[in-house]
Amino acid sequence: MADTAGIQQGSPAIGAAGLVPAAPGAGGTEGSGAAGGSARIAAKKAQLRSSPRPKKLEKLGVYSSCKAEGPCKCNGWKSQNPPPTPPQTDQQSSTVNLQEPCRSCSHTLGDHVTHLENVAEEEMNRLLGIVLDVEYLYTCVHKEEDADTKQVYFSLFKLLRKSILQMGKPMLEAQESPPFEKPSIEQGVNNFVQYKFSHLPSKERQTIMELAKMFLNQINYWQLETPSQRRQRVPNDDAAGYKANYTRWLCYCNVPQFCDSLPRYETTQIFGRTLLRSVFTVMRKQLLEQARQEKDKLPPEKRTLILTHFPKFLSMLEEEVYSHSSPIWSQDFLAGAAGGQIPIHTVISAPPVSRPIYYSTSPVSVDPSTCGSVSPARKPASVLESNSVGEKRKASEPLHHEENKRPRVLGDIPMDLINEVMATITDPAAIPETSLLSAHSARDEAARLEERRGVIEFHVIGNSLNQKPNKRILMWLVGLQNVFSHQLPRMPKEYITRLVFDPKHKTLSLIKDGRVIGGICFRMFPSQGFTEIVFCAVTSNEQVKGYGTHLMNHLKEYHIKHEILNFLTYADEYAIGYFKKQGFSKDIKVPKAKYVGYIKDYEGATLMGCELNPSIPYTEFSVIIKKQKEIIKKLIERKQAQIRKVYPGLSCFKDGVRQIPIESIPGIRETGWKPAGKGKELKDPDQLYSTLKNILQHVKSHQNAWPFMEPVKKTEAPGYYQVIRFPMDLKTMSERLKSRYYTTRKLFMADMQRIFTNCREYNPPESEYYKCANILEKFFYTKIKEAGLIEK
C-alpha cells in the first residue's frame, strides 16, 4: 500500500526511550485533548474525597433529586446565592448549612441528601468521582466542535448523571459489548510475529517482540480522526462502519482514560483488523516521519531499532493487514487456537509451516485483482468451515507436540529430546557461526546476513499505466534496464527496455545503497499455472556473493504466496549451470499445452523448468538445514557420551566357539542396535501382492475404517496439512498396491502405521477418530500376524 497524506491526528511523540504515547484526549481537539487532563482530574478527586462529609453532601446534593414529601420533580439542589465565579475546592468553607433552600424547588439541601445519610464513605467517594467526571464531560461537550464527538460526550454525560441519581454503576447500553471483532489487533500482531519470525534466533526474535510491543502501545494511545475528517480524506470508505468503531473507541477506550468512572479497555484487545486497516496507513506514515525528524534525540541503543528495523516491521505488517488472504487474521491460526490473548513476550514457538518473507511489495508491483492467496500448505479454513457439523478430525485444542505422549513412527526421535537439544541450539552462543569463506557455508549466507543488517533490499516492482508514476520506481526500472543490458550483451537493448517497462512484466529488484545491482524480470500466467523468467542478472562487480541464489529464493517465496508453483525459462549455455543450482531441470513438469504460445521462444537456448514446494521456506532453507545438522551432531554427541564405556574383548572364540548371536556382544544394544524384525519376507512378488491385497481388503471392510478411507479434505479439517507433514489414507495405499509400489512388507506396514500415527497426532485422545485408529491398528496387526509377516 502506498503511503497517503493524512490528517495530523495528534500522533504519539518519539522520546528518549523510543516511541511513547501522547497525552490522552479525544479527536485531537483543544477542549478534550488537553495534556495532563486526566492527571488534573485525579488530583481534584483526591482533594474532594479528603473534604469533610458535609462538604461532600453539598457536592452530591447538586446532582441528587429532591426527596421532600409531595410531588417534587427537582433533580438537583441549586444554591439561591451562588458566587459570581465557582470557588476553588481548597478555598471553600467547611461549614455547610443543610437548611439552605433550593433555588428551583425551595426545599432544603437536607431534603436532597437524605438518602445519603447512612451511605458508607467508600460509596460516597465513588459517587463524588462520577460527579467530577460529569463536570469534565460537560466542559468537553461545550468546547467540542465535531458533531459526532459532541454527541458521544453528551450521551456519556447523561449516563453518568443518571448513575449519580440512581446511585448505580455506569453501564454502557449497546447492541454489542467488547470485544467487537476477533481476532483482536493484539492477537493478530502476535500471530504475525509467530508467522513471520518464529524461525529467527532468540536474540533477533526478541528484537521483533520489542517492535511488536512498541507498535501495540502506539495503537492503544492513538487518537483517531473524527468521521467527518475521514470522509474528507477517504470519501469512498465505509463511513457508517468507521463511525460505529469511532463511537465505540470513544466510549470504551478514550474517554475512560480521563473519566475513570467508566470501564476502560485497550484498543488492541477489543478491536480487530477493520479498525487497524482504517488507521494503519496514516499511522505508519506519521510514526516514520516523526522518527526521522527526531532521530538525533534518540539514544544510540534505540536508534537502529526505530530507524532501521521498525520501518521494515511496519512494511511487512502492512502487507498482512491489507491482504485479503493473510492467515494471521483467521481464528483457526495455530498461535491463537487456545482462544486467549498471547502476550508478545511468549510468542517463541514456530507454527508447523512458517514462511519468512523479507521483500516489500512496491505500490505498483502487484495488481490486487490478479493476486493469489497464501499457498495451500498454509491456507486456513473459513469460520463457516471450521464450525460445520460432523467435522472430520478437528483439533479441539492447540497441538503442543512436546506434550503429546502418543505412539510415534518407529525410529522417530522423541520430541522431548528434540526440544532439549533445541534449547541449546537456539542459544546464539551455542551455534558456531559458519565462516563465509568456509566450504560448508551456504551460497546465499552472505547475502542473507547483508539483508538482515539492512545493506541490501528486495522489492517486486513494475510499470503501471493506471497509477501515477512513482519516481523511485521508475529510477529503479531504468537501473534494471542498464544491468540487464550490460550483463546480457547479446540481447537487443530495445527488447530489454520494452519488457522491463511492460506493465505485464514485473521485476524482483536487488537494491544496495539505493542503487539497483541485480534483478529477475518475469511474467506471471496465473491461469496457466506458471511464470516465465525473462531476464536474470547481477552486475559484474557484485557477483560471487550469493546474490543470485538469494534473488531466486525470494522469487520462489513470492510465487508460493501467489500460488504459482512452476517456473519456465529459456537458458543459454552460460546460464544452465546457475539454473541447475537453483533447482531447474530440463524435465518440464508443466504440460506442453499450458505454455505453448504463451512464452517467448529463443533460438539456441534450452527450456528449463522448476517446480516449487509450498512447504519449503526457501529464503531460510539453508539455515534450517544448518540447524538440523546441529541437532544431529548434538544427538550423536549425547549418544557417544552414553556408550563411551569400554568393554573387554571377546574371549569365547579362544575356547572354540565358532559364532555367537550379535545381541550377546557386550555394549552392542547400548549403541541403539536392534535385531531385525523376525517375520517371513515373501520373496515372490505375486505372492506378496496377493497377501497384502487380502490384508488391505480386510482393513478397509472393518467398521472402524471409515475415517481413513480417503485423503483428509482441507475444508473438513482446518490446518490439517500444516500439522501433518506426511498424510496417508487407505485409498492412496490401494493405488500404491495396484502400481506394485510395495516391494516389501515393511513399506506396506510403514504406510499403514502412518495412518494411525497421523490420526493420533492431530486428534485429541477423547475423540472418535482417535479411538477408531486404536481399534483398527490392533485389527491390522492381528491380520499381519495371521499372514505370517511378523511373529505372533
mmCIF file with all atom_site columns, C-alpha atoms in Angstrom, residues 140-294:
data_model
loop_
_atom_site.group_PDB
_atom_site.id
_atom_site.type_symbol
_atom_site.label_atom_id
_atom_site.label_alt_id
_atom_site.label_comp_id
_atom_site.label_asym_id
_atom_site.label_entity_id
_atom_site.label_seq_id
_atom_site.pdbx_PDB_ins_code
_atom_site.Cartn_x
_atom_site.Cartn_y
_atom_site.Cartn_z
_atom_site.occupancy
_atom_site.B_iso_or_equiv
_atom_site.pdbx_formal_charge
_atom_site.auth_seq_id
_atom_site.auth_comp_id
_atom_site.auth_asym_id
_atom_site.auth_atom_id
_atom_site.pdbx_PDB_model_num
ATOM 1   C CA . CYS A 1 140 ? -15.959 18.797  26.792 1.00 0.00 ? 140 CYS A CA 1
ATOM 2   C CA . VAL A 1 141 ? -19.464 18.966  25.308 1.00 0.00 ? 141 VAL A CA 1
ATOM 3   C CA . HIS A 1 142 ? -19.349 22.775  25.155 1.00 0.00 ? 142 HIS A CA 1
ATOM 4   C CA . LYS A 1 143 ? -15.806 23.005  23.788 1.00 0.00 ? 143 LYS A CA 1
ATOM 5   C CA . GLU A 1 144 ? -16.044 20.174  21.250 1.00 0.00 ? 144 GLU A CA 1
ATOM 6   C CA . GLU A 1 145 ? -16.609 21.355  17.668 1.00 0.00 ? 145 GLU A CA 1
ATOM 7   C CA . ASP A 1 146 ? -17.101 17.990  15.953 1.00 0.00 ? 146 ASP A CA 1
ATOM 8   C CA . ALA A 1 147 ? -20.772 16.969  15.921 1.00 0.00 ? 147 ALA A CA 1
ATOM 9   C CA . ASP A 1 148 ? -20.178 13.201  16.179 1.00 0.00 ? 148 ASP A CA 1
ATOM 10  C CA . THR A 1 149 ? -17.782 13.529  19.104 1.00 0.00 ? 149 THR A CA 1
ATOM 11  C CA . LYS A 1 150 ? -20.050 16.041  20.850 1.00 0.00 ? 150 LYS A CA 1
ATOM 12  C CA . GLN A 1 151 ? -22.972 13.631  20.586 1.00 0.00 ? 151 GLN A CA 1
ATOM 13  C CA . VAL A 1 152 ? -20.963 10.842  22.245 1.00 0.00 ? 152 VAL A CA 1
ATOM 14  C CA . TYR A 1 153 ? -19.792 13.158  25.037 1.00 0.00 ? 153 TYR A CA 1
ATOM 15  C CA . PHE A 1 154 ? -23.363 14.254  25.688 1.00 0.00 ? 154 PHE A CA 1
ATOM 16  C CA . SER A 1 155 ? -24.605 10.645  25.822 1.00 0.00 ? 155 SER A CA 1
ATOM 17  C CA . LEU A 1 156 ? -21.906 9.741   28.331 1.00 0.00 ? 156 LEU A CA 1
ATOM 18  C CA . PHE A 1 157 ? -22.692 12.896  30.310 1.00 0.00 ? 157 PHE A CA 1
ATOM 19  C CA . LYS A 1 158 ? -26.344 11.820  30.635 1.00 0.00 ? 158 LYS A CA 1
ATOM 20  C CA . LEU A 1 159 ? -25.303 8.268   31.532 1.00 0.00 ? 159 LEU A CA 1
ATOM 21  C CA . LEU A 1 160 ? -23.076 9.411   34.404 1.00 0.00 ? 160 LEU A CA 1
ATOM 22  C CA . ARG A 1 161 ? -25.698 11.925  35.551 1.00 0.00 ? 161 ARG A CA 1
ATOM 23  C CA . LYS A 1 162 ? -28.245 9.109   35.725 1.00 0.00 ? 162 LYS A CA 1
ATOM 24  C CA . SER A 1 163 ? -25.796 6.908   37.660 1.00 0.00 ? 163 SER A CA 1
ATOM 25  C CA . ILE A 1 164 ? -25.493 9.566   40.376 1.00 0.00 ? 164 ILE A CA 1
ATOM 26  C CA . LEU A 1 165 ? -29.261 9.961   40.651 1.00 0.00 ? 165 LEU A CA 1
ATOM 27  C CA . GLN A 1 166 ? -29.800 6.200   40.938 1.00 0.00 ? 166 GLN A CA 1
ATOM 28  C CA . MET A 1 167 ? -26.580 5.565   42.927 1.00 0.00 ? 167 MET A CA 1
ATOM 29  C CA . GLY A 1 168 ? -25.665 2.834   40.452 1.00 0.00 ? 168 GLY A CA 1
ATOM 30  C CA . LYS A 1 169 ? -22.644 1.964   38.376 1.00 0.00 ? 169 LYS A CA 1
ATOM 31  C CA . PRO A 1 170 ? -22.383 3.399   34.865 1.00 0.00 ? 170 PRO A CA 1
ATOM 32  C CA . MET A 1 171 ? -23.306 0.698   32.352 1.00 0.00 ? 171 MET A CA 1
ATOM 33  C CA . LEU A 1 172 ? -22.998 1.448   28.665 1.00 0.00 ? 172 LEU A CA 1
ATOM 34  C CA . GLU A 1 173 ? -26.041 0.256   26.784 1.00 0.00 ? 173 GLU A CA 1
ATOM 35  C CA . ALA A 1 174 ? -25.051 -1.075  23.373 1.00 0.00 ? 174 ALA A CA 1
ATOM 36  C CA . GLN A 1 175 ? -26.090 -3.818  20.990 1.00 0.00 ? 175 GLN A CA 1
ATOM 37  C CA . GLU A 1 176 ? -22.595 -5.291  21.185 1.00 0.00 ? 176 GLU A CA 1
ATOM 38  C CA . SER A 1 177 ? -20.153 -5.443  24.059 1.00 0.00 ? 177 SER A CA 1
ATOM 39  C CA . PRO A 1 178 ? -16.352 -5.744  23.796 1.00 0.00 ? 178 PRO A CA 1
ATOM 40  C CA . PRO A 1 179 ? -14.599 -7.380  22.051 1.00 0.00 ? 179 PRO A CA 1
ATOM 41  C CA . PHE A 1 180 ? -16.094 -6.201  18.765 1.00 0.00 ? 180 PHE A CA 1
ATOM 42  C CA . GLU A 1 181 ? -14.003 -8.310  16.380 1.00 0.00 ? 181 GLU A CA 1
ATOM 43  C CA . LYS A 1 182 ? -11.966 -11.484 16.588 1.00 0.00 ? 182 LYS A CA 1
ATOM 44  C CA . PRO A 1 183 ? -9.117  -11.977 16.399 1.00 0.00 ? 183 PRO A CA 1
ATOM 45  C CA . SER A 1 184 ? -8.170  -8.738  18.101 1.00 0.00 ? 184 SER A CA 1
ATOM 46  C CA . ILE A 1 185 ? -5.397  -6.447  16.884 1.00 0.00 ? 185 ILE A CA 1
ATOM 47  C CA . GLU A 1 186 ? -3.172  -7.762  19.668 1.00 0.00 ? 186 GLU A CA 1
ATOM 48  C CA . GLN A 1 187 ? -3.814  -11.369 18.687 1.00 0.00 ? 187 GLN A CA 1
ATOM 49  C CA . GLY A 1 188 ? -3.306  -10.571 15.018 1.00 0.00 ? 188 GLY A CA 1
ATOM 50  C CA . VAL A 1 189 ? 0.074   -8.960  15.708 1.00 0.00 ? 189 VAL A CA 1
ATOM 51  C CA . ASN A 1 190 ? 1.042   -11.937 17.871 1.00 0.00 ? 190 ASN A CA 1
ATOM 52  C CA . ASN A 1 191 ? 0.074   -14.270 15.025 1.00 0.00 ? 191 ASN A CA 1
ATOM 53  C CA . PHE A 1 192 ? 2.102   -12.095 12.638 1.00 0.00 ? 192 PHE A CA 1
ATOM 54  C CA . VAL A 1 193 ? 5.206   -12.344 14.847 1.00 0.00 ? 193 VAL A CA 1
ATOM 55  C CA . GLN A 1 194 ? 4.885   -16.103 15.038 1.00 0.00 ? 194 GLN A CA 1
ATOM 56  C CA . TYR A 1 195 ? 4.001   -16.485 11.349 1.00 0.00 ? 195 TYR A CA 1
ATOM 57  C CA . LYS A 1 196 ? 6.902   -14.440 10.010 1.00 0.00 ? 196 LYS A CA 1
ATOM 58  C CA . PHE A 1 197 ? 9.680   -14.508 12.606 1.00 0.00 ? 197 PHE A CA 1
ATOM 59  C CA . SER A 1 198 ? 9.489   -17.718 14.626 1.00 0.00 ? 198 SER A CA 1
ATOM 60  C CA . HIS A 1 199 ? 12.452  -19.135 12.678 1.00 0.00 ? 199 HIS A CA 1
ATOM 61  C CA . LEU A 1 200 ? 14.844  -16.419 13.885 1.00 0.00 ? 200 LEU A CA 1
ATOM 62  C CA . PRO A 1 201 ? 17.417  -16.935 16.648 1.00 0.00 ? 201 PRO A CA 1
ATOM 63  C CA . SER A 1 202 ? 16.264  -15.908 20.118 1.00 0.00 ? 202 SER A CA 1
ATOM 64  C CA . LYS A 1 203 ? 18.138  -12.581 20.139 1.00 0.00 ? 203 LYS A CA 1
ATOM 65  C CA . GLU A 1 204 ? 16.691  -11.403 16.825 1.00 0.00 ? 204 GLU A CA 1
ATOM 66  C CA . ARG A 1 205 ? 13.257  -12.719 17.777 1.00 0.00 ? 205 ARG A CA 1
ATOM 67  C CA . GLN A 1 206 ? 13.412  -10.665 20.962 1.00 0.00 ? 206 GLN A CA 1
ATOM 68  C CA . THR A 1 207 ? 14.009  -7.558  18.846 1.00 0.00 ? 207 THR A CA 1
ATOM 69  C CA . ILE A 1 208 ? 10.886  -8.327  16.817 1.00 0.00 ? 208 ILE A CA 1
ATOM 70  C CA . MET A 1 209 ? 8.868   -8.785  20.004 1.00 0.00 ? 209 MET A CA 1
ATOM 71  C CA . GLU A 1 210 ? 10.062  -5.402  21.239 1.00 0.00 ? 210 GLU A CA 1
ATOM 72  C CA . LEU A 1 211 ? 8.933   -3.819  17.969 1.00 0.00 ? 211 LEU A CA 1
ATOM 73  C CA . ALA A 1 212 ? 5.549   -5.538  18.253 1.00 0.00 ? 212 ALA A CA 1
ATOM 74  C CA . LYS A 1 213 ? 5.019   -4.287  21.811 1.00 0.00 ? 213 LYS A CA 1
ATOM 75  C CA . MET A 1 214 ? 6.036   -0.803  20.700 1.00 0.00 ? 214 MET A CA 1
ATOM 76  C CA . PHE A 1 215 ? 3.501   -0.905  17.871 1.00 0.00 ? 215 PHE A CA 1
ATOM 77  C CA . LEU A 1 216 ? 0.656   -2.162  20.087 1.00 0.00 ? 216 LEU A CA 1
ATOM 78  C CA . ASN A 1 217 ? 1.426   0.551   22.624 1.00 0.00 ? 217 ASN A CA 1
ATOM 79  C CA . GLN A 1 218 ? 1.130   3.168   19.891 1.00 0.00 ? 218 GLN A CA 1
ATOM 80  C CA . ILE A 1 219 ? -2.320  1.947   18.863 1.00 0.00 ? 219 ILE A CA 1
ATOM 81  C CA . ASN A 1 220 ? -3.591  1.907   22.455 1.00 0.00 ? 220 ASN A CA 1
ATOM 82  C CA . TYR A 1 221 ? -2.873  5.640   22.767 1.00 0.00 ? 221 TYR A CA 1
ATOM 83  C CA . TRP A 1 222 ? -3.504  6.665   19.166 1.00 0.00 ? 222 TRP A CA 1
ATOM 84  C CA . GLN A 1 223 ? -6.016  9.483   18.602 1.00 0.00 ? 223 GLN A CA 1
ATOM 85  C CA . LEU A 1 224 ? -8.474  8.500   15.879 1.00 0.00 ? 224 LEU A CA 1
ATOM 86  C CA . GLU A 1 225 ? -9.556  11.086  13.354 1.00 0.00 ? 225 GLU A CA 1
ATOM 87  C CA . THR A 1 226 ? -13.211 12.041  13.525 1.00 0.00 ? 226 THR A CA 1
ATOM 88  C CA . PRO A 1 227 ? -15.672 10.539  10.992 1.00 0.00 ? 227 PRO A CA 1
ATOM 89  C CA . SER A 1 228 ? -16.066 13.938  9.272  1.00 0.00 ? 228 SER A CA 1
ATOM 90  C CA . GLN A 1 229 ? -12.288 14.297  8.885  1.00 0.00 ? 229 GLN A CA 1
ATOM 91  C CA . ARG A 1 230 ? -12.058 10.791  7.485  1.00 0.00 ? 230 ARG A CA 1
ATOM 92  C CA . ARG A 1 231 ? -14.861 11.425  4.985  1.00 0.00 ? 231 ARG A CA 1
ATOM 93  C CA . GLN A 1 232 ? -12.905 14.363  3.604  1.00 0.00 ? 232 GLN A CA 1
ATOM 94  C CA . ARG A 1 233 ? -9.717  12.291  3.305  1.00 0.00 ? 233 ARG A CA 1
ATOM 95  C CA . VAL A 1 234 ? -11.241 8.983   2.143  1.00 0.00 ? 234 VAL A CA 1
ATOM 96  C CA . PRO A 1 235 ? -14.661 9.804   0.637  1.00 0.00 ? 235 PRO A CA 1
ATOM 97  C CA . ASN A 1 236 ? -15.299 6.278   -0.694 1.00 0.00 ? 236 ASN A CA 1
ATOM 98  C CA . ASP A 1 237 ? -14.604 4.490   2.560  1.00 0.00 ? 237 ASP A CA 1
ATOM 99  C CA . ASP A 1 238 ? -17.207 2.685   4.713  1.00 0.00 ? 238 ASP A CA 1
ATOM 100 C CA . ALA A 1 239 ? -18.350 5.788   6.604  1.00 0.00 ? 239 ALA A CA 1
ATOM 101 C CA . ALA A 1 240 ? -21.007 4.025   8.691  1.00 0.00 ? 240 ALA A CA 1
ATOM 102 C CA . GLY A 1 241 ? -18.629 1.299   9.796  1.00 0.00 ? 241 GLY A CA 1
ATOM 103 C CA . TYR A 1 242 ? -15.911 3.751   10.765 1.00 0.00 ? 242 TYR A CA 1
ATOM 104 C CA . LYS A 1 243 ? -18.382 5.937   12.677 1.00 0.00 ? 243 LYS A CA 1
ATOM 105 C CA . ALA A 1 244 ? -19.541 2.915   14.684 1.00 0.00 ? 244 ALA A CA 1
ATOM 106 C CA . ASN A 1 245 ? -15.952 1.989   15.567 1.00 0.00 ? 245 ASN A CA 1
ATOM 107 C CA . TYR A 1 246 ? -15.120 5.617   16.382 1.00 0.00 ? 246 TYR A CA 1
ATOM 108 C CA . THR A 1 247 ? -18.069 5.793   18.788 1.00 0.00 ? 247 THR A CA 1
ATOM 109 C CA . ARG A 1 248 ? -17.034 2.548   20.452 1.00 0.00 ? 248 ARG A CA 1
ATOM 110 C CA . TRP A 1 249 ? -13.456 3.761   20.734 1.00 0.00 ? 249 TRP A CA 1
ATOM 111 C CA . LEU A 1 250 ? -14.557 6.971   22.462 1.00 0.00 ? 250 LEU A CA 1
ATOM 112 C CA . CYS A 1 251 ? -16.849 5.136   24.896 1.00 0.00 ? 251 CYS A CA 1
ATOM 113 C CA . TYR A 1 252 ? -14.637 2.213   25.809 1.00 0.00 ? 252 TYR A CA 1
ATOM 114 C CA . CYS A 1 253 ? -11.038 3.356   25.248 1.00 0.00 ? 253 CYS A CA 1
ATOM 115 C CA . ASN A 1 254 ? -10.578 7.122   25.013 1.00 0.00 ? 254 ASN A CA 1
ATOM 116 C CA . VAL A 1 255 ? -12.985 8.830   27.414 1.00 0.00 ? 255 VAL A CA 1
ATOM 117 C CA . PRO A 1 256 ? -12.281 6.292   30.218 1.00 0.00 ? 256 PRO A CA 1
ATOM 118 C CA . GLN A 1 257 ? -8.649  7.479   30.160 1.00 0.00 ? 257 GLN A CA 1
ATOM 119 C CA . PHE A 1 258 ? -9.715  10.669  31.912 1.00 0.00 ? 258 PHE A CA 1
ATOM 120 C CA . CYS A 1 259 ? -13.130 9.584   33.276 1.00 0.00 ? 259 CYS A CA 1
ATOM 121 C CA . ASP A 1 260 ? -12.227 6.555   35.325 1.00 0.00 ? 260 ASP A CA 1
ATOM 122 C CA . SER A 1 261 ? -15.848 6.022   36.392 1.00 0.00 ? 261 SER A CA 1
ATOM 123 C CA . LEU A 1 262 ? -16.275 4.250   33.058 1.00 0.00 ? 262 LEU A CA 1
ATOM 124 C CA . PRO A 1 263 ? -14.649 0.848   32.442 1.00 0.00 ? 263 PRO A CA 1
ATOM 125 C CA . ARG A 1 264 ? -11.591 1.192   30.202 1.00 0.00 ? 264 ARG A CA 1
ATOM 126 C CA . TYR A 1 265 ? -10.430 -1.301  27.588 1.00 0.00 ? 265 TYR A CA 1
ATOM 127 C CA . GLU A 1 266 ? -7.269  -1.431  25.496 1.00 0.00 ? 266 GLU A CA 1
ATOM 128 C CA . THR A 1 267 ? -7.894  -0.590  21.839 1.00 0.00 ? 267 THR A CA 1
ATOM 129 C CA . THR A 1 268 ? -5.787  -3.529  20.689 1.00 0.00 ? 268 THR A CA 1
ATOM 130 C CA . GLN A 1 269 ? -7.810  -6.013  22.738 1.00 0.00 ? 269 GLN A CA 1
ATOM 131 C CA . ILE A 1 270 ? -11.376 -5.142  21.705 1.00 0.00 ? 270 ILE A CA 1
ATOM 132 C CA . PHE A 1 271 ? -10.896 -4.040  18.079 1.00 0.00 ? 271 PHE A CA 1
ATOM 133 C CA . GLY A 1 272 ? -9.631  -6.110  15.182 1.00 0.00 ? 272 GLY A CA 1
ATOM 134 C CA . ARG A 1 273 ? -8.495  -5.877  11.599 1.00 0.00 ? 273 ARG A CA 1
ATOM 135 C CA . THR A 1 274 ? -11.248 -3.464  10.480 1.00 0.00 ? 274 THR A CA 1
ATOM 136 C CA . LEU A 1 275 ? -10.136 -0.625  12.761 1.00 0.00 ? 275 LEU A CA 1
ATOM 137 C CA . LEU A 1 276 ? -6.459  -1.367  12.124 1.00 0.00 ? 276 LEU A CA 1
ATOM 138 C CA . ARG A 1 277 ? -6.994  -1.039  8.377  1.00 0.00 ? 277 ARG A CA 1
ATOM 139 C CA . SER A 1 278 ? -8.651  2.346   8.833  1.00 0.00 ? 278 SER A CA 1
ATOM 140 C CA . VAL A 1 279 ? -5.705  3.835   10.764 1.00 0.00 ? 279 VAL A CA 1
ATOM 141 C CA . PHE A 1 280 ? -2.645  1.870   9.659  1.00 0.00 ? 280 PHE A CA 1
ATOM 142 C CA . THR A 1 281 ? -1.564  3.809   6.569  1.00 0.00 ? 281 THR A CA 1
ATOM 143 C CA . VAL A 1 282 ? -1.740  7.247   8.163  1.00 0.00 ? 282 VAL A CA 1
ATOM 144 C CA . MET A 1 283 ? -0.329  5.997   11.451 1.00 0.00 ? 283 MET A CA 1
ATOM 145 C CA . ARG A 1 284 ? 2.645   4.359   9.743  1.00 0.00 ? 284 ARG A CA 1
ATOM 146 C CA . LYS A 1 285 ? 3.393   7.499   7.736  1.00 0.00 ? 285 LYS A CA 1
ATOM 147 C CA . GLN A 1 286 ? 3.309   9.791   10.766 1.00 0.00 ? 286 GLN A CA 1
ATOM 148 C CA . LEU A 1 287 ? 5.336   7.470   13.017 1.00 0.00 ? 287 LEU A CA 1
ATOM 149 C CA . LEU A 1 288 ? 8.125   7.111   10.474 1.00 0.00 ? 288 LEU A CA 1
ATOM 150 C CA . GLU A 1 289 ? 8.106   10.836  9.728  1.00 0.00 ? 289 GLU A CA 1
ATOM 151 C CA . GLN A 1 290 ? 8.438   11.675  13.420 1.00 0.00 ? 290 GLN A CA 1
ATOM 152 C CA . ALA A 1 291 ? 11.189  9.099   13.797 1.00 0.00 ? 291 ALA A CA 1
ATOM 153 C CA . ARG A 1 292 ? 13.182  10.773  11.018 1.00 0.00 ? 292 ARG A CA 1
ATOM 154 C CA . GLN A 1 293 ? 12.626  14.249  12.442 1.00 0.00 ? 293 GLN A CA 1
ATOM 155 C CA . GLU A 1 294 ? 13.644  13.300  15.975 1.00 0.00 ? 294 GLU A CA 1
#
